[in-house]
Short mmCIF file of C-alpha atoms in Angstrom, two decimals:
data_model
loop_
_atom_site.label_atom_id
_atom_site.label_comp_id
_atom_site.label_asym_id
_atom_site.label_seq_id
_atom_site.Cartn_x
_atom_site.Cartn_y
_atom_site.Cartn_z
CA MET O 1 19.35 -39.82 -1.99
CA ASP O 2 16.00 -38.17 -2.76
CA GLN O 3 14.92 -35.63 -0.17
CA THR O 4 11.45 -35.30 1.30
CA VAL O 5 9.63 -31.98 1.06
CA ASP O 6 10.39 -31.25 4.73
CA GLU O 7 14.07 -32.01 4.22
CA GLN O 8 14.19 -29.69 1.22
CA LEU O 9 12.53 -26.92 3.23
CA ASN O 10 14.98 -27.38 6.09
CA PHE O 11 17.86 -27.17 3.63
CA ILE O 12 16.48 -23.95 2.14
CA ASN O 13 15.93 -22.48 5.62
CA LYS O 14 19.57 -23.12 6.52
CA LEU O 15 20.75 -21.45 3.33
CA THR O 16 18.44 -18.52 4.03
CA SER O 17 19.85 -18.09 7.53
CA TYR O 18 23.34 -17.71 6.01
CA ALA O 19 22.08 -15.04 3.62
CA LYS O 20 20.38 -13.13 6.43
CA THR O 21 23.57 -13.24 8.48
CA ASN O 22 25.79 -11.91 5.70
CA ASP O 23 23.54 -9.40 3.89
CA PRO O 24 22.46 -6.81 6.52
CA ILE O 25 23.98 -3.34 6.06
CA ASP O 26 24.48 -0.89 8.91
CA LYS O 27 21.97 1.95 8.41
CA ASP O 28 24.59 4.50 9.49
CA LEU O 29 26.56 3.67 6.36
CA TYR O 30 23.79 5.10 4.18
CA GLU O 31 24.27 8.47 5.86
CA LYS O 32 28.06 8.19 5.82
CA TYR O 33 28.14 7.72 2.06
CA ASP O 34 25.23 10.12 1.40
CA VAL O 35 23.19 7.39 -0.27
CA LYS O 36 19.88 8.56 -1.74
CA ARG O 37 17.83 5.56 -0.64
CA GLY O 38 14.92 4.93 -2.97
CA LEU O 39 16.44 7.60 -5.24
CA ARG O 40 15.14 10.23 -2.83
CA TYR O 41 16.71 13.06 -0.89
CA SER O 42 16.21 13.21 2.88
CA ASP O 43 13.29 15.66 2.48
CA GLY O 44 11.43 13.21 0.24
CA ARG O 45 12.20 14.85 -3.11
CA GLY O 46 13.12 12.46 -5.90
CA VAL O 47 16.62 12.47 -7.35
CA LEU O 48 16.49 13.92 -10.86
CA VAL O 49 17.47 11.10 -13.24
CA GLY O 50 15.67 12.09 -16.44
CA LEU O 51 13.49 14.54 -18.33
CA THR O 52 9.98 13.96 -19.69
CA ARG O 53 7.26 15.73 -21.65
CA ILE O 54 4.59 13.17 -20.78
CA GLY O 55 3.29 13.97 -17.30
CA ASP O 56 3.91 15.86 -14.10
CA VAL O 57 3.00 15.28 -10.48
CA VAL O 58 2.95 18.50 -8.46
CA GLY O 59 2.85 18.38 -4.68
CA TYR O 60 5.40 20.97 -3.65
CA GLU O 61 7.46 23.90 -4.89
CA ILE O 62 11.02 24.97 -4.10
CA ASP O 63 11.22 28.54 -2.78
CA SER O 64 14.05 31.06 -3.28
CA THR O 65 15.97 29.59 -0.34
CA GLY O 66 15.83 26.06 -1.76
CA LYS O 67 13.24 24.94 0.80
CA LYS O 68 10.48 22.51 -0.14
CA VAL O 69 7.06 24.18 0.22
CA ALA O 70 3.85 22.10 0.12
CA VAL O 71 1.17 23.11 -2.40
CA PRO O 72 -2.21 21.60 -3.37
CA GLY O 73 -1.65 18.62 -5.63
CA LYS O 74 -1.95 18.76 -9.41
CA LEU O 75 -1.75 15.96 -11.99
CA ILE O 76 -0.67 17.06 -15.46
CA TYR O 77 -0.89 15.09 -18.73
CA ARG O 78 1.17 16.59 -21.56
CA GLY O 79 0.78 20.04 -20.01
CA TYR O 80 -2.96 19.78 -19.38
CA ASN O 81 -4.47 19.61 -15.90
CA VAL O 82 -6.36 16.32 -15.53
CA GLU O 83 -9.17 18.16 -13.77
CA ASP O 84 -9.78 20.14 -16.97
CA ILE O 85 -9.75 16.97 -19.06
CA ILE O 86 -12.32 15.32 -16.80
CA SER O 87 -14.47 18.45 -16.68
CA ASP O 88 -14.67 18.47 -20.49
CA VAL O 89 -15.45 14.74 -20.58
CA VAL O 90 -18.34 15.24 -18.15
CA LYS O 91 -19.58 18.25 -20.11
CA HIS O 92 -19.82 16.18 -23.27
CA ASN O 93 -21.28 13.13 -21.46
CA ALA O 94 -18.48 11.05 -22.93
CA PHE O 95 -15.90 8.45 -21.93
CA GLY O 96 -12.47 10.00 -21.63
CA TYR O 97 -9.86 7.29 -21.20
CA GLU O 98 -9.32 6.80 -24.94
CA GLN O 99 -8.77 10.55 -25.31
CA CYS O 100 -6.11 10.39 -22.58
CA VAL O 101 -4.40 7.49 -24.37
CA TYR O 102 -4.25 9.58 -27.55
CA LEU O 103 -2.91 12.59 -25.66
CA LEU O 104 -0.24 10.60 -23.81
CA LEU O 105 0.97 8.77 -26.91
CA PHE O 106 0.94 11.59 -29.43
CA GLY O 107 1.32 14.69 -27.26
CA GLU O 108 -1.75 16.56 -28.48
CA LEU O 109 -5.46 16.52 -27.77
CA PRO O 110 -7.38 14.82 -30.59
CA ASP O 111 -10.06 16.62 -32.58
CA LYS O 112 -13.45 14.91 -32.81
CA LYS O 113 -12.69 13.00 -36.02
CA SER O 114 -9.26 11.84 -34.85
CA LEU O 115 -10.68 10.66 -31.54
CA GLU O 116 -13.45 8.70 -33.24
CA GLU O 117 -10.97 7.01 -35.60
CA PHE O 118 -8.51 6.19 -32.81
CA THR O 119 -11.24 4.86 -30.49
CA ALA O 120 -12.56 2.65 -33.28
CA PHE O 121 -9.03 1.39 -33.97
CA LEU O 122 -8.56 0.45 -30.29
CA GLY O 123 -11.91 -1.34 -30.36
CA GLU O 124 -10.94 -3.43 -33.37
CA LEU O 125 -7.73 -4.60 -31.67
CA ARG O 126 -9.31 -5.58 -28.36
CA THR O 127 -9.87 -9.21 -29.37
CA LEU O 128 -6.89 -11.46 -28.57
CA PRO O 129 -5.05 -13.30 -31.38
CA PRO O 130 -6.47 -16.66 -32.60
CA ASN O 131 -6.03 -19.48 -30.05
CA PHE O 132 -4.38 -17.10 -27.53
CA THR O 133 -7.23 -17.40 -25.02
CA GLU O 134 -7.26 -21.19 -25.08
CA ASP O 135 -3.51 -21.79 -25.22
CA MET O 136 -2.08 -18.95 -23.13
CA ILE O 137 -4.83 -18.23 -20.59
CA MET O 138 -7.09 -21.24 -20.12
CA LYS O 139 -4.33 -23.85 -20.23
CA ALA O 140 -2.14 -21.98 -17.76
CA PRO O 141 -4.43 -20.21 -15.25
CA SER O 142 -3.03 -18.21 -12.36
CA CYS O 143 -4.41 -17.42 -8.92
CA ASP O 144 -3.03 -13.88 -9.32
CA ILE O 145 -4.35 -11.80 -12.22
CA MET O 146 -1.35 -9.47 -12.33
CA ASN O 147 0.86 -12.51 -12.78
CA LYS O 148 -1.46 -13.67 -15.56
CA ILE O 149 -1.30 -10.27 -17.29
CA ALA O 150 2.51 -10.30 -17.18
CA ARG O 151 2.56 -13.78 -18.66
CA GLY O 152 0.04 -12.69 -21.28
CA VAL O 153 2.25 -9.77 -22.24
CA LEU O 154 5.30 -12.01 -22.61
CA ALA O 155 3.27 -14.59 -24.53
CA SER O 156 2.21 -11.84 -26.96
CA TYR O 157 5.81 -11.80 -28.19
CA SER O 158 5.21 -15.23 -29.77
CA TYR O 159 2.15 -13.92 -31.64
CA ASP O 160 3.95 -10.88 -33.04
CA MET O 161 5.35 -11.25 -36.57
CA ASP O 162 8.05 -8.63 -35.89
CA PRO O 163 8.72 -8.60 -32.11
CA GLU O 164 12.37 -7.50 -32.15
CA ASN O 165 12.01 -4.53 -34.49
CA ARG O 166 13.02 -1.41 -32.52
CA ASP O 167 11.73 1.06 -35.11
CA VAL O 168 9.50 3.61 -33.38
CA SER O 169 6.56 2.88 -35.69
CA ASN O 170 6.74 -0.81 -34.80
CA ILE O 171 7.00 -0.05 -31.08
CA MET O 172 3.98 2.25 -31.43
CA ARG O 173 2.03 -0.60 -33.05
CA GLN O 174 2.98 -2.97 -30.25
CA CYS O 175 2.03 -0.46 -27.56
CA ILE O 176 -1.36 0.33 -29.11
CA GLU O 177 -2.13 -3.38 -29.38
CA LEU O 178 -1.22 -3.90 -25.72
CA ILE O 179 -3.27 -0.87 -24.62
CA SER O 180 -6.32 -2.22 -26.42
CA ARG O 181 -5.89 -5.78 -25.14
CA PHE O 182 -4.95 -5.24 -21.50
CA SER O 183 -8.58 -5.18 -20.34
CA THR O 184 -9.26 -8.42 -22.22
CA LEU O 185 -6.18 -10.10 -20.74
CA ALA O 186 -7.29 -9.11 -17.24
CA ALA O 187 -10.92 -10.15 -17.73
CA TYR O 188 -10.11 -13.53 -19.27
CA GLY O 189 -7.40 -14.15 -16.66
CA TYR O 190 -10.03 -13.52 -14.00
CA GLN O 191 -12.51 -15.91 -15.64
CA ALA O 192 -9.89 -18.65 -15.76
CA LYS O 193 -9.08 -18.02 -12.11
CA ARG O 194 -12.79 -18.33 -11.22
CA ARG O 195 -12.99 -21.68 -12.98
CA TYR O 196 -9.78 -23.35 -11.88
CA TYR O 197 -9.16 -21.85 -8.44
CA ASP O 198 -12.60 -20.82 -7.15
CA GLY O 199 -14.66 -23.65 -8.63
CA LYS O 200 -17.11 -21.21 -10.21
CA SER O 201 -18.52 -20.83 -13.69
CA MET O 202 -16.37 -19.19 -16.34
CA TYR O 203 -17.86 -16.72 -18.83
CA ILE O 204 -15.87 -15.82 -21.95
CA HIS O 205 -17.56 -13.01 -23.85
CA ASN O 206 -16.20 -11.43 -27.00
CA PRO O 207 -15.20 -7.75 -26.70
CA ASP O 208 -17.55 -5.28 -28.38
CA PRO O 209 -15.47 -2.95 -30.61
CA SER O 210 -18.10 -0.22 -30.35
CA LEU O 211 -17.65 0.13 -26.58
CA SER O 212 -15.16 2.09 -24.49
CA THR O 213 -12.44 0.40 -22.45
CA ALA O 214 -14.47 0.83 -19.24
CA GLU O 215 -17.66 -0.54 -20.78
CA ASN O 216 -15.88 -3.50 -22.33
CA PHE O 217 -14.19 -4.47 -19.09
CA LEU O 218 -17.45 -4.47 -17.13
CA ARG O 219 -19.06 -6.43 -19.95
CA LEU O 220 -16.32 -9.08 -19.95
CA ILE O 221 -16.22 -9.76 -16.21
CA ARG O 222 -20.00 -10.12 -15.71
CA PHE O 223 -21.93 -13.23 -16.58
CA ASP O 224 -24.81 -11.24 -18.08
CA LYS O 225 -22.60 -8.53 -19.69
CA SER O 226 -24.74 -5.84 -18.02
CA TYR O 227 -23.70 -2.54 -16.40
CA THR O 228 -25.18 0.89 -15.82
CA ARG O 229 -24.01 4.11 -17.45
CA LEU O 230 -22.93 5.48 -14.05
CA GLU O 231 -20.87 2.36 -13.34
CA ALA O 232 -19.04 2.70 -16.65
CA GLU O 233 -18.50 6.44 -16.15
CA ILE O 234 -16.94 5.93 -12.74
CA LEU O 235 -14.66 3.15 -13.97
CA ASP O 236 -13.69 5.42 -16.90
CA LEU O 237 -12.84 8.16 -14.40
CA ALA O 238 -10.62 5.74 -12.47
CA LEU O 239 -8.84 4.77 -15.70
CA ILE O 240 -8.20 8.43 -16.54
CA LEU O 241 -6.81 9.14 -13.07
CA HIS O 242 -4.48 6.12 -13.18
CA ALA O 243 -3.31 6.44 -16.80
CA GLU O 244 -0.10 8.32 -15.99
CA HIS O 245 1.80 9.64 -12.98
CA GLY O 246 5.10 11.05 -14.16
CA GLY O 247 8.31 9.24 -15.02
CA GLY O 248 9.45 8.75 -11.44
CA ASN O 249 6.82 6.32 -10.17
CA ASN O 250 8.24 2.84 -9.74
CA SER O 251 6.59 1.10 -12.70
CA SER O 252 7.17 3.93 -15.19
CA LEU O 253 10.80 4.17 -14.05
CA THR O 254 10.99 0.42 -14.62
CA VAL O 255 9.88 0.96 -18.22
CA HIS O 256 12.61 3.57 -18.69
CA VAL O 257 15.30 1.41 -17.09
CA VAL O 258 14.45 -1.78 -18.97
CA SER O 259 13.88 0.05 -22.27
CA SER O 260 17.26 1.77 -21.91
CA ALA O 261 18.86 -1.69 -22.17
CA ASP O 262 17.45 -1.88 -25.73
CA THR O 263 15.15 -4.82 -25.09
CA ASP O 264 11.79 -5.59 -26.72
CA THR O 265 8.48 -3.96 -25.86
CA TYR O 266 6.97 -7.06 -24.25
CA SER O 267 9.89 -7.49 -21.84
CA ALA O 268 9.73 -3.83 -20.81
CA VAL O 269 5.97 -3.83 -20.22
CA ALA O 270 5.99 -7.17 -18.37
CA ALA O 271 8.62 -5.75 -16.02
CA ALA O 272 6.37 -2.76 -15.35
CA VAL O 273 3.46 -5.09 -14.52
CA GLY O 274 5.67 -6.84 -11.98
CA SER O 275 6.50 -3.49 -10.39
CA LEU O 276 2.88 -2.36 -10.24
CA LYS O 277 1.86 -5.61 -8.59
CA GLY O 278 3.88 -4.66 -5.51
CA ARG O 279 2.02 -3.74 -2.32
CA ARG O 280 3.98 -0.49 -2.06
CA HIS O 281 2.77 0.50 -5.52
CA GLY O 282 -0.39 -0.61 -7.34
CA GLY O 283 -1.23 -3.31 -4.82
CA ALA O 284 -1.77 -0.71 -2.08
CA ASN O 285 -5.53 -0.47 -2.64
CA ILE O 286 -5.89 -4.09 -1.54
CA ARG O 287 -4.16 -3.26 1.75
CA VAL O 288 -6.59 -0.38 2.24
CA MET O 289 -9.55 -2.70 1.80
CA GLU O 290 -8.08 -5.24 4.22
CA MET O 291 -7.53 -2.45 6.76
CA MET O 292 -11.09 -1.21 6.27
CA ASP O 293 -12.42 -4.74 6.82
CA ASP O 294 -10.56 -4.73 10.13
CA ILE O 295 -11.84 -1.28 11.10
CA LYS O 296 -15.44 -2.15 10.25
CA ALA O 297 -15.18 -5.32 12.32
CA ASN O 298 -13.71 -3.56 15.38
CA VAL O 299 -15.40 -0.15 15.41
CA LYS O 300 -18.94 -0.77 16.62
CA ASP O 301 -20.32 2.73 16.06
CA TRP O 302 -19.28 4.04 12.62
CA SER O 303 -20.74 7.45 13.48
CA SER O 304 -18.52 7.88 16.55
CA GLU O 305 -15.47 9.98 15.73
CA ASN O 306 -13.95 9.20 19.12
CA GLU O 307 -14.21 5.44 18.61
CA ILE O 308 -12.85 5.66 15.08
CA LYS O 309 -9.96 7.91 16.11
CA GLU O 310 -8.99 5.68 19.01
CA TYR O 311 -8.87 2.62 16.76
CA LEU O 312 -6.75 4.51 14.23
CA ARG O 313 -4.39 5.31 17.11
CA LYS O 314 -4.15 1.60 17.87
CA ILE O 315 -3.24 0.91 14.25
CA ALA O 316 -0.63 3.68 14.32
CA ARG O 317 0.81 2.28 17.59
CA LYS O 318 1.15 -1.18 15.99
CA GLU O 319 -1.51 -2.56 18.32
CA ALA O 320 -4.12 -3.39 15.68
CA PHE O 321 -4.59 -4.69 12.15
CA ASP O 322 -1.24 -5.86 10.69
CA ARG O 323 0.95 -4.31 13.43
CA THR O 324 3.03 -2.29 10.93
CA GLY O 325 1.94 1.08 12.29
CA LEU O 326 0.79 2.12 8.81
CA ILE O 327 -2.61 3.63 8.10
CA TYR O 328 -2.99 2.57 4.49
CA GLY O 329 -4.24 5.09 1.96
CA GLN O 330 -2.52 7.94 3.80
CA GLY O 331 0.54 9.78 2.55
CA HIS O 332 2.29 10.03 -0.81
CA ALA O 333 5.85 10.46 -2.02
CA VAL O 334 5.00 13.72 -3.85
CA TYR O 335 1.54 14.96 -2.84
CA THR O 336 1.49 16.70 0.52
CA ILE O 337 -1.56 18.91 0.99
CA SER O 338 -3.86 16.98 -1.33
CA ASP O 339 -3.94 14.24 -3.95
CA PRO O 340 -6.10 15.58 -6.82
CA ARG O 341 -7.08 12.05 -7.82
CA THR O 342 -8.55 11.48 -4.36
CA THR O 343 -10.78 14.55 -4.59
CA LEU O 344 -12.13 13.61 -8.02
CA LEU O 345 -12.73 9.97 -7.10
CA ARG O 346 -14.31 10.85 -3.75
CA ASN O 347 -16.87 13.08 -5.44
CA LYS O 348 -17.92 10.27 -7.78
CA ALA O 349 -17.86 7.77 -4.90
CA ALA O 350 -20.47 9.89 -3.11
CA GLU O 351 -22.70 9.75 -6.17
CA LEU O 352 -22.30 6.00 -6.50
CA ALA O 353 -22.77 5.39 -2.75
CA LYS O 354 -26.13 7.13 -2.96
CA GLU O 355 -27.21 4.90 -5.87
CA LYS O 356 -25.92 1.73 -4.18
CA GLY O 357 -27.25 2.47 -0.69
CA ALA O 358 -23.75 2.65 0.79
CA LEU O 359 -23.80 6.14 2.31
CA GLU O 360 -23.06 4.85 5.85
CA GLU O 361 -19.87 3.19 4.62
CA PHE O 362 -18.98 6.25 2.51
CA ASN O 363 -19.32 8.45 5.60
CA LEU O 364 -16.98 6.10 7.47
CA TYR O 365 -14.39 6.61 4.72
CA THR O 366 -14.69 10.39 4.79
CA THR O 367 -14.40 10.41 8.57
CA ILE O 368 -11.22 8.33 8.43
CA GLU O 369 -9.88 10.60 5.68
CA ARG O 370 -10.35 13.57 8.03
CA LEU O 371 -9.06 11.92 11.22
CA ALA O 372 -6.12 9.83 9.95
CA PRO O 373 -3.82 12.81 9.26
CA GLU O 374 -4.46 14.04 12.82
CA VAL O 375 -3.54 10.64 14.25
CA LEU O 376 -0.38 10.47 12.15
CA TYR O 377 0.55 14.01 13.20
CA GLU O 378 0.36 12.85 16.82
CA LYS O 379 2.83 10.10 15.90
CA ILE O 380 5.36 11.86 13.65
CA GLY O 381 4.72 15.56 14.26
CA ASP O 382 5.27 17.94 11.36
CA LYS O 383 8.16 15.97 9.82
CA LYS O 384 5.96 15.28 6.81
CA LYS O 385 2.57 16.59 5.74
CA ILE O 386 0.12 13.73 5.19
CA CYS O 387 -2.82 13.64 2.81
CA THR O 388 -5.17 10.87 1.75
CA ASN O 389 -4.07 9.24 -1.51
CA VAL O 390 -6.10 7.77 -4.35
CA ASP O 391 -5.71 4.19 -3.07
CA PHE O 392 -7.95 5.02 -0.12
CA TYR O 393 -11.07 5.48 -2.26
CA SER O 394 -10.32 3.41 -5.38
CA GLY O 395 -10.94 0.06 -3.69
CA PHE O 396 -14.17 1.32 -2.13
CA VAL O 397 -15.38 2.50 -5.54
CA TYR O 398 -14.54 -0.85 -7.13
CA SER O 399 -16.35 -2.68 -4.34
CA MET O 400 -19.49 -0.65 -5.03
CA LEU O 401 -19.13 -1.63 -8.68
CA ASN O 402 -19.15 -5.30 -7.52
CA ILE O 403 -15.69 -5.80 -9.01
CA PRO O 404 -13.80 -8.63 -7.25
CA ARG O 405 -10.76 -7.57 -5.23
CA GLU O 406 -8.36 -9.63 -7.30
CA LEU O 407 -9.10 -7.21 -10.16
CA TYR O 408 -8.38 -3.95 -8.29
CA THR O 409 -4.67 -3.83 -9.15
CA PRO O 410 -5.25 -5.14 -12.70
CA ILE O 411 -7.56 -2.14 -13.27
CA PHE O 412 -4.60 0.04 -12.35
CA ALA O 413 -2.55 -1.81 -15.00
CA ILE O 414 -5.32 -1.49 -17.61
CA ALA O 415 -5.08 2.27 -17.14
CA ARG O 416 -1.32 2.68 -16.67
CA ILE O 417 -0.34 0.78 -19.83
CA ALA O 418 -1.06 4.09 -21.58
CA GLY O 419 1.55 5.95 -19.54
CA TRP O 420 4.03 3.07 -19.75
CA SER O 421 3.72 3.04 -23.53
CA ALA O 422 4.34 6.77 -23.75
CA HIS O 423 7.40 6.45 -21.49
CA ARG O 424 8.80 3.54 -23.50
CA ILE O 425 8.53 5.51 -26.73
CA GLU O 426 10.07 8.57 -25.07
CA GLU O 427 13.00 6.51 -23.80
CA ILE O 428 13.61 5.01 -27.25
CA VAL O 429 13.43 8.41 -28.96
CA ALA O 430 15.17 10.64 -26.41
CA GLY O 431 17.04 8.35 -24.00
CA GLY O 432 19.98 6.73 -25.70
CA ARG O 433 21.93 5.76 -22.60
CA ILE O 434 21.52 2.69 -20.41
CA TYR O 435 20.68 3.35 -16.76
CA ARG O 436 23.66 2.53 -14.57
CA PRO O 437 23.50 4.11 -11.09
CA ALA O 438 26.22 3.34 -8.56
CA TYR O 439 26.13 1.05 -5.54
CA LYS O 440 28.91 1.43 -2.95
CA ASN O 441 30.41 -1.88 -1.89
CA VAL O 442 30.83 -1.84 1.90
CA ALA O 443 31.92 -5.46 2.38
CA GLY O 444 35.63 -5.03 1.80
CA GLU O 445 38.00 -7.64 0.38
CA ARG O 446 38.83 -10.92 2.12
CA GLN O 447 41.64 -13.42 1.86
CA TYR O 448 40.50 -16.38 -0.24
CA VAL O 449 40.40 -19.71 1.66
CA PRO O 450 41.04 -22.91 -0.34
CA LEU O 451 38.27 -25.49 -0.17
CA ASP O 452 40.18 -28.02 1.99
CA GLU O 453 41.08 -25.34 4.55
CA ARG O 454 37.58 -23.99 5.18
CA LYS O 455 35.93 -24.52 8.55
CA PRO O 456 32.33 -25.73 8.72
CA HIS O 457 29.47 -23.39 9.61
CA ALA O 458 28.20 -23.58 13.18
CA ASP O 459 25.01 -25.16 11.84
CA SER O 460 26.61 -27.20 9.07
CA LEU O 461 24.64 -28.28 6.07
#
């Protein structure tokens, strides 16, 4: 007999209740078996599972006694401090993301001629394959752009004449093509979403090969293709800051794990997109913006530190916003005293806020940045040092750029495909062993019961 939708849902709910009953694990067992939950030690340090030459995230040092000591944060790409890279980009009034892509992929800073040739090569590849836009994006739109990017990556397999070739030169070709096309996939996915889900006009512009990644993206998402130099510079800065973050972040680790199974490039990168979509990873900036909406609606005087602090206390006490007790945009797995990406993005945010007439809102952000660690200290004491992370300001910057929220996490992906590509190549060249960590089974064995001897569940199906 055919079931109604309600009957199907009731059936699924019953099955789910069985799973919930049988799957919980006593938290004390994790301590008993010394399980490194989340691949982390109890003090927050990550378990060492690999070596890399690509990037480093510095937030603490280990002293002579083996104790973890907090230090100001540093972000390193191939041995170079990102602050120095950005300083040189600003000095030369240039866009720097393409230079970071070159550095991450090939391990060395490009000279002027090499950078020009590589940037031009990326520009030439930015256009999607023939019929891809119509067949793979417009005919199968998605309400979530990260989902659309992942599907676009997997669909790219079908347009590749040699998708299964694991030779490093072929993988490099695939990665460079994906790096160049990610911004186009995101922009076109957004336009399809506007048309089919929002009932708005759709604008499909061709990429301009002479433009940077940041410029092209702004050009593709706007109906009139217009943007200011400052807007493009700030988006370029965000791309640089998000391009890489060490091998231990969830999405880069995903690339290593999936690549170690000797699968194709498109499968590995699509898996990384799925990881980055998560609200505990790349999707965190959306949660910050939702929290800020709530704060702005409930704090009447944005200049009152007392009123702001008291509302942050309510959030921390699970009395306001989403009742999780989390102040989003605060804290990081590695950074303790400071997140260098936050500092660099905040400085540019101040410049943009002045141009956009958003200084009052910017001041609200800086006040929360200063007060939130104090509120969290009241809650957890000195168990963990808390600093503001890059997610706190990135969403605000994108909002001032008039970029829709559904594109905030895709921007992260547009940047991070550079780091993912470098990590995939490193795993293929230097890995050589499939990831296979251990899970301790704590269920124990049971005596098998033949089908005709089994008793029905209390709430039988």
